[in-house]
Amino acid sequence: MKKIIYSMMALAMTATAFTSCEDVPAPYNITFEEGNNNTTPSAPATGTGVEADPFNVAAALKYIDAGQNLDKEVYVSGTIVSVKEIDATNYGNATYFISDDGTTKGQLTVYRGYALGNKKFTPNDVLKAGDKVVVYGKLVNFNGTKEFTQGNYIYSLNGNKASQTPVVDLNTEATAWTVAEAVQKIQAGQTANGEAYVKGIIAEVASYNDKYKSITYYISDNGTDKTLQVFSGKGLNGADFTAKTDLQAGQTVVVKGNLKAFTNKQGQVIMEVDKDNKIISISGPSNPQPSNAILTAKFETGMDNFTIKDINLPSELTYIWKHDASKKYMKASFT
């Protein structure tokens, strides 16, 4: 009899345990899809990505997945789902999310984009969920996030387009300002209405941004002082950089871009050429040698521009000096 009672109690406890499992949190290795990462299309893909026929968000996501022609700028129409940030103080850009139906389904991230008409956001500018936008810029898959990359802007907002004012260059390549002149122009408030050409010598190469294929560096008139920061700059005629070593201290460059004074978080005022700048011309050593070096040759892949001339080759030898490709050095024969 006791065995029957114990068996019934055990069954009751087991049933209670299984019932209680319903309130146990899911295991830590189970992940749930957040709204901002939900890129399942909410509508059929439409549009060709041009001004007269923008991609919808579904087509933009499909375009990113294809991975072709991502260096081209395209138009995408959508509805704002939410706004992550509007930075009207420092950079004048905003990060927000759009989809075809205004919900989190099938979202595309608009990363650090400018306001209507490619203008910087001001404290008076507002973006809100439900706004209809057409965004213009480059699409990219950045570590799994499908997005408009930095430098995009709103082409139309709720059906309204900005009046396009042609941007006038402040000078020419031939009349490029010195670094000292550029700083004077910034301090006098004379650089806000266009792009300028500035000529200087690279004093320091600070950093390389792998996401944007850009380099931040400093230039001055003497090649020593870090007078003007060239922030997140592109290469010759806007080409991508591949590494920090693509630029070297001592090179002379003419840079074209927007000039401004930027106050960092430490309260320091930095004179800079703003992002989206590009090098117009570059000269000087592409790989300068240390000042105390007379000659450096590694012979890893060949003779490093050396040539061999045998003035008197003994008959019993076929060479005196020869490059050894397997061991990556020059070797000599002996009699």
mmCIF file of C-alpha atoms in Angstrom:
data_model
loop_
_atom_site.group_PDB
_atom_site.id
_atom_site.type_symbol
_atom_site.label_atom_id
_atom_site.label_comp_id
_atom_site.label_asym_id
_atom_site.label_seq_id
_atom_site.Cartn_x
_atom_site.Cartn_y
_atom_site.Cartn_z
ATOM 1 C CA MET A 1 0.000 0.000 0.000
ATOM 2 C CA LYS A 2 2.842 2.372 0.897
ATOM 3 C CA LYS A 3 4.443 1.742 -2.517
ATOM 4 C CA ILE A 4 1.233 2.780 -4.267
ATOM 5 C CA ILE A 5 0.968 5.986 -2.192
ATOM 6 C CA TYR A 6 4.646 6.879 -2.825
ATOM 7 C CA SER A 7 4.184 6.287 -6.575
ATOM 8 C CA MET A 8 1.155 8.567 -6.679
ATOM 9 C CA MET A 9 3.037 11.309 -4.795
ATOM 10 C CA ALA A 10 5.969 11.036 -7.202
ATOM 11 C CA LEU A 11 3.663 11.392 -10.205
ATOM 12 C CA ALA A 12 2.011 14.438 -8.654
ATOM 13 C CA MET A 13 5.382 16.114 -8.031
ATOM 14 C CA THR A 14 6.506 15.378 -11.612
ATOM 15 C CA ALA A 15 3.323 16.921 -13.017
ATOM 16 C CA THR A 16 3.844 20.007 -10.866
ATOM 17 C CA ALA A 17 7.438 20.354 -12.076
ATOM 18 C CA PHE A 18 6.454 20.199 -15.747
ATOM 19 C CA THR A 19 3.647 22.721 -15.201
ATOM 20 C CA SER A 20 6.029 25.153 -13.506
ATOM 21 C CA CYS A 21 8.417 25.082 -16.480
ATOM 22 C CA GLU A 22 6.040 27.359 -18.362
ATOM 23 C CA ASP A 23 7.195 30.287 -16.203
ATOM 24 C CA VAL A 24 10.933 29.588 -16.543
ATOM 25 C CA PRO A 25 12.842 32.144 -18.691
ATOM 26 C CA ALA A 26 14.147 30.955 -22.065
ATOM 27 C CA PRO A 27 17.745 29.659 -22.124
ATOM 28 C CA TYR A 28 20.426 32.328 -22.664
ATOM 29 C CA ASN A 29 21.457 30.844 -26.001
ATOM 30 C CA ILE A 30 18.036 31.549 -27.526
ATOM 31 C CA THR A 31 17.951 34.946 -29.258
ATOM 32 C CA PHE A 32 14.973 36.952 -30.394
ATOM 33 C CA GLU A 33 15.009 39.176 -33.456
ATOM 34 C CA GLU A 34 14.957 42.862 -32.538
ATOM 35 C CA GLY A 35 12.897 45.265 -34.597
ATOM 36 C CA ASN A 36 15.926 47.179 -35.910
ATOM 37 C CA ASN A 37 17.423 44.008 -37.363
ATOM 38 C CA ASN A 38 14.246 42.695 -38.991
ATOM 39 C CA THR A 39 14.906 42.836 -42.723
ATOM 40 C CA THR A 40 12.173 40.469 -43.880
ATOM 41 C CA PRO A 41 10.478 42.429 -46.712
ATOM 42 C CA SER A 42 6.963 43.688 -45.987
ATOM 43 C CA ALA A 43 6.132 44.340 -49.656
ATOM 44 C CA PRO A 44 7.147 43.125 -53.129
ATOM 45 C CA ALA A 45 10.352 44.676 -54.465
ATOM 46 C CA THR A 46 9.698 47.575 -56.860
ATOM 47 C CA GLY A 47 11.667 50.391 -58.465
ATOM 48 C CA THR A 48 14.977 50.738 -60.286
ATOM 49 C CA GLY A 49 16.774 53.068 -57.877
ATOM 50 C CA VAL A 50 16.789 56.173 -60.082
ATOM 51 C CA GLU A 51 15.271 59.571 -59.275
ATOM 52 C CA ALA A 52 12.131 58.983 -61.334
ATOM 53 C CA ASP A 53 11.693 55.405 -60.069
ATOM 54 C CA PRO A 54 13.193 54.912 -56.586
ATOM 55 C CA PHE A 55 13.643 51.508 -55.011
ATOM 56 C CA ASN A 56 11.145 50.673 -52.330
ATOM 57 C CA VAL A 57 12.767 49.305 -49.147
ATOM 58 C CA ALA A 58 12.200 45.689 -50.198
ATOM 59 C CA ALA A 59 14.053 46.329 -53.468
ATOM 60 C CA ALA A 60 16.844 48.132 -51.599
ATOM 61 C CA LEU A 61 17.364 45.131 -49.297
ATOM 62 C CA LYS A 62 17.414 42.842 -52.324
ATOM 63 C CA TYR A 63 19.925 45.154 -54.031
ATOM 64 C CA ILE A 64 22.230 44.956 -51.000
ATOM 65 C CA ASP A 65 21.954 41.162 -50.938
ATOM 66 C CA ALA A 66 23.015 41.019 -54.588
ATOM 67 C CA GLY A 67 26.197 42.904 -53.652
ATOM 68 C CA GLN A 68 26.673 44.490 -57.075
ATOM 69 C CA ASN A 69 27.203 48.168 -57.968
ATOM 70 C CA LEU A 70 27.125 49.176 -54.295
ATOM 71 C CA ASP A 71 29.518 52.014 -55.122
ATOM 72 C CA LYS A 72 26.693 53.793 -56.970
ATOM 73 C CA GLU A 73 24.272 56.198 -55.325
ATOM 74 C CA VAL A 74 20.598 55.267 -55.513
ATOM 75 C CA TYR A 75 17.180 56.586 -54.470
ATOM 76 C CA VAL A 76 15.026 54.653 -51.955
ATOM 77 C CA SER A 77 11.503 55.564 -50.832
ATOM 78 C CA GLY A 78 10.103 54.508 -47.484
ATOM 79 C CA THR A 79 8.300 55.446 -44.287
ATOM 80 C CA ILE A 80 10.199 56.334 -41.114
ATOM 81 C CA VAL A 81 9.700 53.686 -38.432
ATOM 82 C CA SER A 82 11.710 55.359 -35.671
ATOM 83 C CA VAL A 83 14.486 57.909 -35.173
ATOM 84 C CA LYS A 84 17.534 56.818 -33.187
ATOM 85 C CA GLU A 85 19.369 60.146 -33.061
ATOM 86 C CA ILE A 86 19.502 63.628 -34.549
ATOM 87 C CA ASP A 87 22.886 65.252 -33.921
ATOM 88 C CA ALA A 88 22.237 68.900 -34.726
ATOM 89 C CA THR A 89 25.132 70.166 -32.590
ATOM 90 C CA ASN A 90 28.288 68.476 -33.863
ATOM 91 C CA TYR A 91 27.833 66.750 -37.226
ATOM 92 C CA GLY A 92 24.377 67.797 -38.333
ATOM 93 C CA ASN A 93 23.241 64.286 -39.246
ATOM 94 C CA ALA A 94 20.669 61.736 -38.127
ATOM 95 C CA THR A 95 20.305 57.964 -37.836
ATOM 96 C CA TYR A 96 16.843 56.505 -38.369
ATOM 97 C CA PHE A 97 15.003 53.467 -39.744
ATOM 98 C CA ILE A 98 12.626 53.151 -42.703
ATOM 99 C CA SER A 99 10.411 50.415 -44.087
ATOM 100 C CA ASP A 100 7.726 50.087 -46.728
ATOM 101 C CA ASP A 101 4.784 50.070 -44.335
ATOM 102 C CA GLY A 102 6.161 52.077 -41.413
ATOM 103 C CA THR A 103 6.473 49.035 -39.167
ATOM 104 C CA THR A 104 9.590 47.272 -37.952
ATOM 105 C CA LYS A 105 9.155 44.557 -40.567
ATOM 106 C CA GLY A 106 11.613 44.903 -43.448
ATOM 107 C CA GLN A 107 13.659 47.755 -41.997
ATOM 108 C CA LEU A 108 16.557 49.600 -43.588
ATOM 109 C CA THR A 109 18.927 51.683 -41.462
ATOM 110 C CA VAL A 110 19.707 55.214 -42.623
ATOM 111 C CA TYR A 111 23.066 55.859 -40.957
ATOM 112 C CA ARG A 112 24.177 59.415 -40.219
ATOM 113 C CA GLY A 113 22.296 61.012 -43.082
ATOM 114 C CA TYR A 114 21.821 64.690 -43.826
ATOM 115 C CA ALA A 115 18.532 66.542 -43.907
ATOM 116 C CA LEU A 116 16.354 67.593 -46.824
ATOM 117 C CA GLY A 117 18.373 68.913 -49.759
ATOM 118 C CA ASN A 118 21.695 67.610 -48.403
ATOM 119 C CA LYS A 119 21.705 70.219 -45.633
ATOM 120 C CA LYS A 120 22.897 69.617 -42.091
ATOM 121 C CA PHE A 121 20.224 69.121 -39.456
ATOM 122 C CA THR A 122 19.586 72.106 -37.207
ATOM 123 C CA PRO A 123 17.881 72.164 -33.773
ATOM 124 C CA ASN A 124 14.674 73.217 -35.548
ATOM 125 C CA ASP A 125 14.581 70.180 -37.857
ATOM 126 C CA VAL A 126 12.311 67.286 -36.890
ATOM 127 C CA LEU A 127 11.943 63.728 -38.166
ATOM 128 C CA LYS A 128 9.184 61.503 -36.822
ATOM 129 C CA ALA A 129 7.681 58.076 -37.319
ATOM 130 C CA GLY A 130 5.286 58.067 -40.254
ATOM 131 C CA ASP A 131 7.162 60.637 -42.331
ATOM 132 C CA LYS A 132 7.480 59.661 -45.997
ATOM 133 C CA VAL A 133 11.011 60.057 -47.333
ATOM 134 C CA VAL A 134 13.068 59.437 -50.431
ATOM 135 C CA VAL A 135 16.711 58.989 -49.402
ATOM 136 C CA TYR A 136 19.672 59.316 -51.770
ATOM 137 C CA GLY A 137 23.054 57.702 -51.159
ATOM 138 C CA LYS A 138 25.036 54.461 -51.169
ATOM 139 C CA LEU A 139 23.756 51.164 -49.780
ATOM 140 C CA VAL A 140 25.955 48.698 -47.901
ATOM 141 C CA ASN A 141 25.873 45.580 -45.743
ATOM 142 C CA PHE A 142 27.962 46.539 -42.717
ATOM 143 C CA ASN A 143 28.592 43.522 -40.488
ATOM 144 C CA GLY A 144 25.107 42.203 -41.186
ATOM 145 C CA THR A 145 23.310 45.562 -40.935
ATOM 146 C CA LYS A 146 21.756 46.648 -44.209
ATOM 147 C CA GLU A 147 21.983 50.406 -44.394
ATOM 148 C CA PHE A 148 22.495 53.666 -46.207
ATOM 149 C CA THR A 149 26.114 54.488 -45.449
ATOM 150 C CA GLN A 150 27.206 57.860 -44.078
ATOM 151 C CA GLY A 151 26.898 60.786 -46.490
ATOM 152 C CA ASN A 152 23.327 60.068 -47.632
ATOM 153 C CA TYR A 153 20.610 62.723 -47.490
ATOM 154 C CA ILE A 154 16.848 63.161 -47.730
ATOM 155 C CA TYR A 155 15.857 63.942 -51.311
ATOM 156 C CA SER A 156 12.194 64.482 -50.468
ATOM 157 C CA LEU A 157 10.230 64.633 -47.209
ATOM 158 C CA ASN A 158 6.474 64.022 -47.250
ATOM 159 C CA GLY A 159 6.484 64.813 -50.954
ATOM 160 C CA ASN A 160 8.411 68.084 -50.631
ATOM 161 C CA LYS A 161 11.767 68.615 -52.327
ATOM 162 C CA ALA A 162 14.336 71.225 -51.372
ATOM 163 C CA SER A 163 15.166 74.034 -53.721
ATOM 164 C CA GLN A 164 18.552 73.167 -55.147
ATOM 165 C CA THR A 165 21.125 75.934 -54.793
ATOM 166 C CA PRO A 166 24.288 75.292 -56.781
ATOM 167 C CA VAL A 167 27.350 74.951 -54.564
ATOM 168 C CA VAL A 168 30.017 77.470 -55.526
ATOM 169 C CA ASP A 169 33.696 76.685 -54.919
ATOM 170 C CA LEU A 170 35.397 79.287 -52.752
ATOM 171 C CA ASN A 171 38.600 79.165 -54.815
ATOM 172 C CA THR A 172 40.304 76.987 -57.423
ATOM 173 C CA GLU A 173 43.057 74.390 -57.433
ATOM 174 C CA ALA A 174 45.401 76.973 -58.938
ATOM 175 C CA THR A 175 44.551 79.452 -56.169
ATOM 176 C CA ALA A 176 44.467 76.904 -53.336
ATOM 177 C CA TRP A 177 44.830 78.483 -49.914
ATOM 178 C CA THR A 178 47.787 77.771 -47.704
ATOM 179 C CA VAL A 179 46.923 76.074 -44.422
ATOM 180 C CA ALA A 180 47.402 79.371 -42.585
ATOM 181 C CA GLU A 181 45.019 81.123 -44.995
ATOM 182 C CA ALA A 182 42.449 78.327 -44.559
ATOM 183 C CA VAL A 183 42.531 78.724 -40.773
ATOM 184 C CA GLN A 184 42.097 82.508 -41.114
ATOM 185 C CA LYS A 185 39.084 81.991 -43.402
ATOM 186 C CA ILE A 186 37.479 79.587 -40.901
ATOM 187 C CA GLN A 187 38.007 81.995 -38.010
ATOM 188 C CA ALA A 188 36.534 84.840 -40.054
ATOM 189 C CA GLY A 189 33.404 82.795 -40.867
ATOM 190 C CA GLN A 190 34.081 82.830 -44.594
ATOM 191 C CA THR A 191 33.929 79.098 -45.362
ATOM 192 C CA ALA A 192 30.295 78.104 -44.788
ATOM 193 C CA ASN A 193 28.973 78.635 -48.322
ATOM 194 C CA GLY A 194 31.049 76.237 -50.377
ATOM 195 C CA GLU A 195 34.036 73.960 -50.706
ATOM 196 C CA ALA A 196 37.615 75.171 -50.758
ATOM 197 C CA TYR A 197 40.979 73.977 -52.045
ATOM 198 C CA VAL A 198 43.788 73.879 -49.457
ATOM 199 C CA LYS A 199 47.432 73.016 -50.086
ATOM 200 C CA GLY A 200 49.622 71.662 -47.300
ATOM 201 C CA ILE A 201 52.212 69.113 -46.212
ATOM 202 C CA ILE A 202 51.110 66.032 -44.292
ATOM 203 C CA ALA A 203 52.455 66.274 -40.738
ATOM 204 C CA GLU A 204 50.845 63.116 -39.335
ATOM 205 C CA VAL A 205 48.635 60.265 -40.545
ATOM 206 C CA ALA A 206 46.339 59.652 -37.578
ATOM 207 C CA SER A 207 43.963 56.786 -38.406
ATOM 208 C CA TYR A 208 42.310 54.638 -41.076
ATOM 209 C CA ASN A 209 38.560 53.920 -41.103
ATOM 210 C CA ASP A 210 37.952 50.491 -42.610
ATOM 211 C CA LYS A 211 34.193 51.033 -42.898
ATOM 212 C CA TYR A 212 34.433 54.190 -44.985
ATOM 213 C CA LYS A 213 37.856 53.474 -46.540
ATOM 214 C CA SER A 214 39.018 56.900 -45.396
ATOM 215 C CA ILE A 215 41.999 58.388 -43.542
ATOM 216 C CA THR A 216 42.162 61.156 -40.958
ATOM 217 C CA TYR A 217 45.398 63.144 -41.141
ATOM 218 C CA TYR A 218 46.912 66.537 -40.360
ATOM 219 C CA ILE A 219 48.479 69.095 -42.677
ATOM 220 C CA SER A 220 50.406 72.321 -42.177
ATOM 221 C CA ASP A 221 52.540 74.720 -44.159
ATOM 222 C CA ASN A 222 55.787 73.452 -42.624
ATOM 223 C CA GLY A 223 54.963 69.719 -42.499
ATOM 224 C CA THR A 224 55.577 69.620 -38.744
ATOM 225 C CA ASP A 225 52.663 71.318 -36.980
ATOM 226 C CA LYS A 226 49.233 69.671 -36.877
ATOM 227 C CA THR A 227 47.478 72.871 -37.920
ATOM 228 C CA LEU A 228 44.508 71.551 -39.920
ATOM 229 C CA GLN A 229 42.806 68.189 -39.466
ATOM 230 C CA VAL A 230 41.595 66.463 -42.626
ATOM 231 C CA PHE A 231 38.786 64.383 -41.171
ATOM 232 C CA SER A 232 37.829 61.016 -42.726
ATOM 233 C CA GLY A 233 39.263 62.030 -46.096
ATOM 234 C CA LYS A 234 39.186 60.166 -49.386
ATOM 235 C CA GLY A 235 42.053 59.645 -51.799
ATOM 236 C CA LEU A 236 42.866 61.098 -55.190
ATOM 237 C CA ASN A 237 39.661 62.325 -56.876
ATOM 238 C CA GLY A 238 37.575 60.625 -54.186
ATOM 239 C CA ALA A 239 39.040 57.120 -54.443
ATOM 240 C CA ASP A 240 38.913 54.756 -51.466
ATOM 241 C CA PHE A 241 41.991 54.218 -49.329
ATOM 242 C CA THR A 242 43.013 50.646 -48.532
ATOM 243 C CA ALA A 243 45.269 51.211 -45.500
ATOM 244 C CA LYS A 244 46.740 53.880 -43.245
ATOM 245 C CA THR A 245 50.029 53.539 -45.110
ATOM 246 C CA ASP A 246 48.457 54.896 -48.312
ATOM 247 C CA LEU A 247 49.474 58.343 -47.061
ATOM 248 C CA GLN A 248 52.843 59.361 -45.639
ATOM 249 C CA ALA A 249 54.078 62.297 -43.617
ATOM 250 C CA GLY A 250 56.015 64.653 -45.884
ATOM 251 C CA GLN A 251 53.715 64.354 -48.882
ATOM 252 C CA THR A 252 52.230 67.569 -50.282
ATOM 253 C CA VAL A 253 48.512 67.479 -51.017
ATOM 254 C CA VAL A 254 45.810 69.730 -52.367
ATOM 255 C CA VAL A 255 42.573 68.856 -50.571
ATOM 256 C CA LYS A 256 39.060 69.953 -51.506
ATOM 257 C CA GLY A 257 36.257 70.042 -48.941
ATOM 258 C CA ASN A 258 34.190 72.019 -46.465
ATOM 259 C CA LEU A 259 36.207 73.927 -43.865
ATOM 260 C CA LYS A 260 34.937 74.420 -40.341
ATOM 261 C CA ALA A 261 35.844 74.761 -36.670
ATOM 262 C CA PHE A 262 34.807 71.725 -34.625
ATOM 263 C CA THR A 263 34.555 71.635 -30.827
ATOM 264 C CA ASN A 264 35.253 68.158 -29.427
ATOM 265 C CA LYS A 265 33.949 66.663 -26.183
ATOM 266 C CA GLN A 266 36.938 68.040 -24.292
ATOM 267 C CA GLY A 267 36.020 71.577 -25.364
ATOM 268 C CA GLN A 268 38.956 71.882 -27.763
ATOM 269 C CA VAL A 269 38.364 73.798 -30.990
ATOM 270 C CA ILE A 270 39.808 71.900 -33.966
ATOM 271 C CA MET A 271 40.237 73.480 -37.381
ATOM 272 C CA GLU A 272 39.362 70.868 -39.965
ATOM 273 C CA VAL A 273 38.413 69.880 -43.463
ATOM 274 C CA ASP A 274 35.107 68.106 -42.878
ATOM 275 C CA LYS A 275 34.321 64.549 -43.982
ATOM 276 C CA ASP A 276 33.507 63.855 -47.651
ATOM 277 C CA ASN A 277 36.657 65.741 -48.651
ATOM 278 C CA LYS A 278 39.024 64.396 -51.304
ATOM 279 C CA ILE A 279 42.591 64.803 -52.512
ATOM 280 C CA ILE A 280 42.934 66.697 -55.803
ATOM 281 C CA SER A 281 46.695 66.280 -56.200
ATOM 282 C CA ILE A 282 49.476 64.603 -54.254
ATOM 283 C CA SER A 283 53.244 64.728 -54.567
ATOM 284 C CA GLY A 284 56.330 63.795 -52.612
ATOM 285 C CA PRO A 285 57.747 60.523 -51.324
ATOM 286 C CA SER A 286 55.266 57.647 -51.308
ATOM 287 C CA ASN A 287 57.411 55.682 -48.870
ATOM 288 C CA PRO A 288 59.989 58.005 -47.306
ATOM 289 C CA GLN A 289 63.064 56.501 -45.685
ATOM 290 C CA PRO A 290 64.078 57.289 -42.090
ATOM 291 C CA SER A 291 66.282 60.375 -41.929
ATOM 292 C CA ASN A 292 69.309 58.347 -40.725
ATOM 293 C CA ALA A 293 68.973 55.646 -43.385
ATOM 294 C CA ILE A 294 71.402 55.677 -46.312
ATOM 295 C CA LEU A 295 69.953 52.675 -48.146
ATOM 296 C CA THR A 296 67.366 50.010 -47.385
ATOM 297 C CA ALA A 297 66.798 46.923 -49.551
ATOM 298 C CA LYS A 298 65.038 43.751 -48.393
ATOM 299 C CA PHE A 299 65.469 41.610 -51.536
ATOM 300 C CA GLU A 300 62.257 39.728 -50.667
ATOM 301 C CA THR A 301 60.829 39.581 -54.178
ATOM 302 C CA GLY A 302 63.795 40.561 -56.307
ATOM 303 C CA MET A 303 66.840 42.798 -56.486
ATOM 304 C CA ASP A 304 65.035 45.979 -55.354
ATOM 305 C CA ASN A 305 65.962 47.901 -58.532
ATOM 306 C CA PHE A 306 69.621 46.836 -58.365
ATOM 307 C CA THR A 307 71.293 45.602 -61.551
ATOM 308 C CA ILE A 308 74.314 43.303 -61.813
ATOM 309 C CA LYS A 309 77.199 44.139 -64.096
ATOM 310 C CA ASP A 310 80.073 41.655 -64.217
ATOM 311 C CA ILE A 311 83.237 43.625 -65.046
ATOM 312 C CA ASN A 312 85.513 40.609 -64.805
ATOM 313 C CA LEU A 313 83.762 37.220 -64.485
ATOM 314 C CA PRO A 314 86.210 34.287 -63.942
ATOM 315 C CA SER A 315 85.807 31.501 -66.480
ATOM 316 C CA GLU A 316 85.053 28.918 -63.799
ATOM 317 C CA LEU A 317 82.015 30.896 -62.517
ATOM 318 C CA THR A 318 78.589 31.497 -63.983
ATOM 319 C CA TYR A 319 77.784 34.381 -61.618
ATOM 320 C CA ILE A 320 79.229 36.449 -58.781
ATOM 321 C CA TRP A 321 76.003 37.884 -57.338
ATOM 322 C CA LYS A 322 72.562 36.315 -57.755
ATOM 323 C CA HIS A 323 69.123 36.668 -56.154
ATOM 324 C CA ASP A 324 67.855 33.599 -54.280
ATOM 325 C CA ALA A 325 64.047 33.699 -54.521
ATOM 326 C CA SER A 326 63.509 30.781 -52.136
ATOM 327 C CA LYS A 327 65.516 32.364 -49.320
ATOM 328 C CA LYS A 328 64.787 35.971 -50.301
ATOM 329 C CA TYR A 329 68.341 37.324 -50.329
ATOM 330 C CA MET A 330 71.300 38.023 -52.571
ATOM 331 C CA LYS A 331 74.035 35.429 -52.609
ATOM 332 C CA ALA A 332 77.600 35.434 -53.947
ATOM 333 C CA SER A 333 79.671 32.639 -55.502
ATOM 334 C CA PHE A 334 83.222 31.807 -54.423
ATOM 335 C CA THR A 335 86.196 30.590 -56.385
#
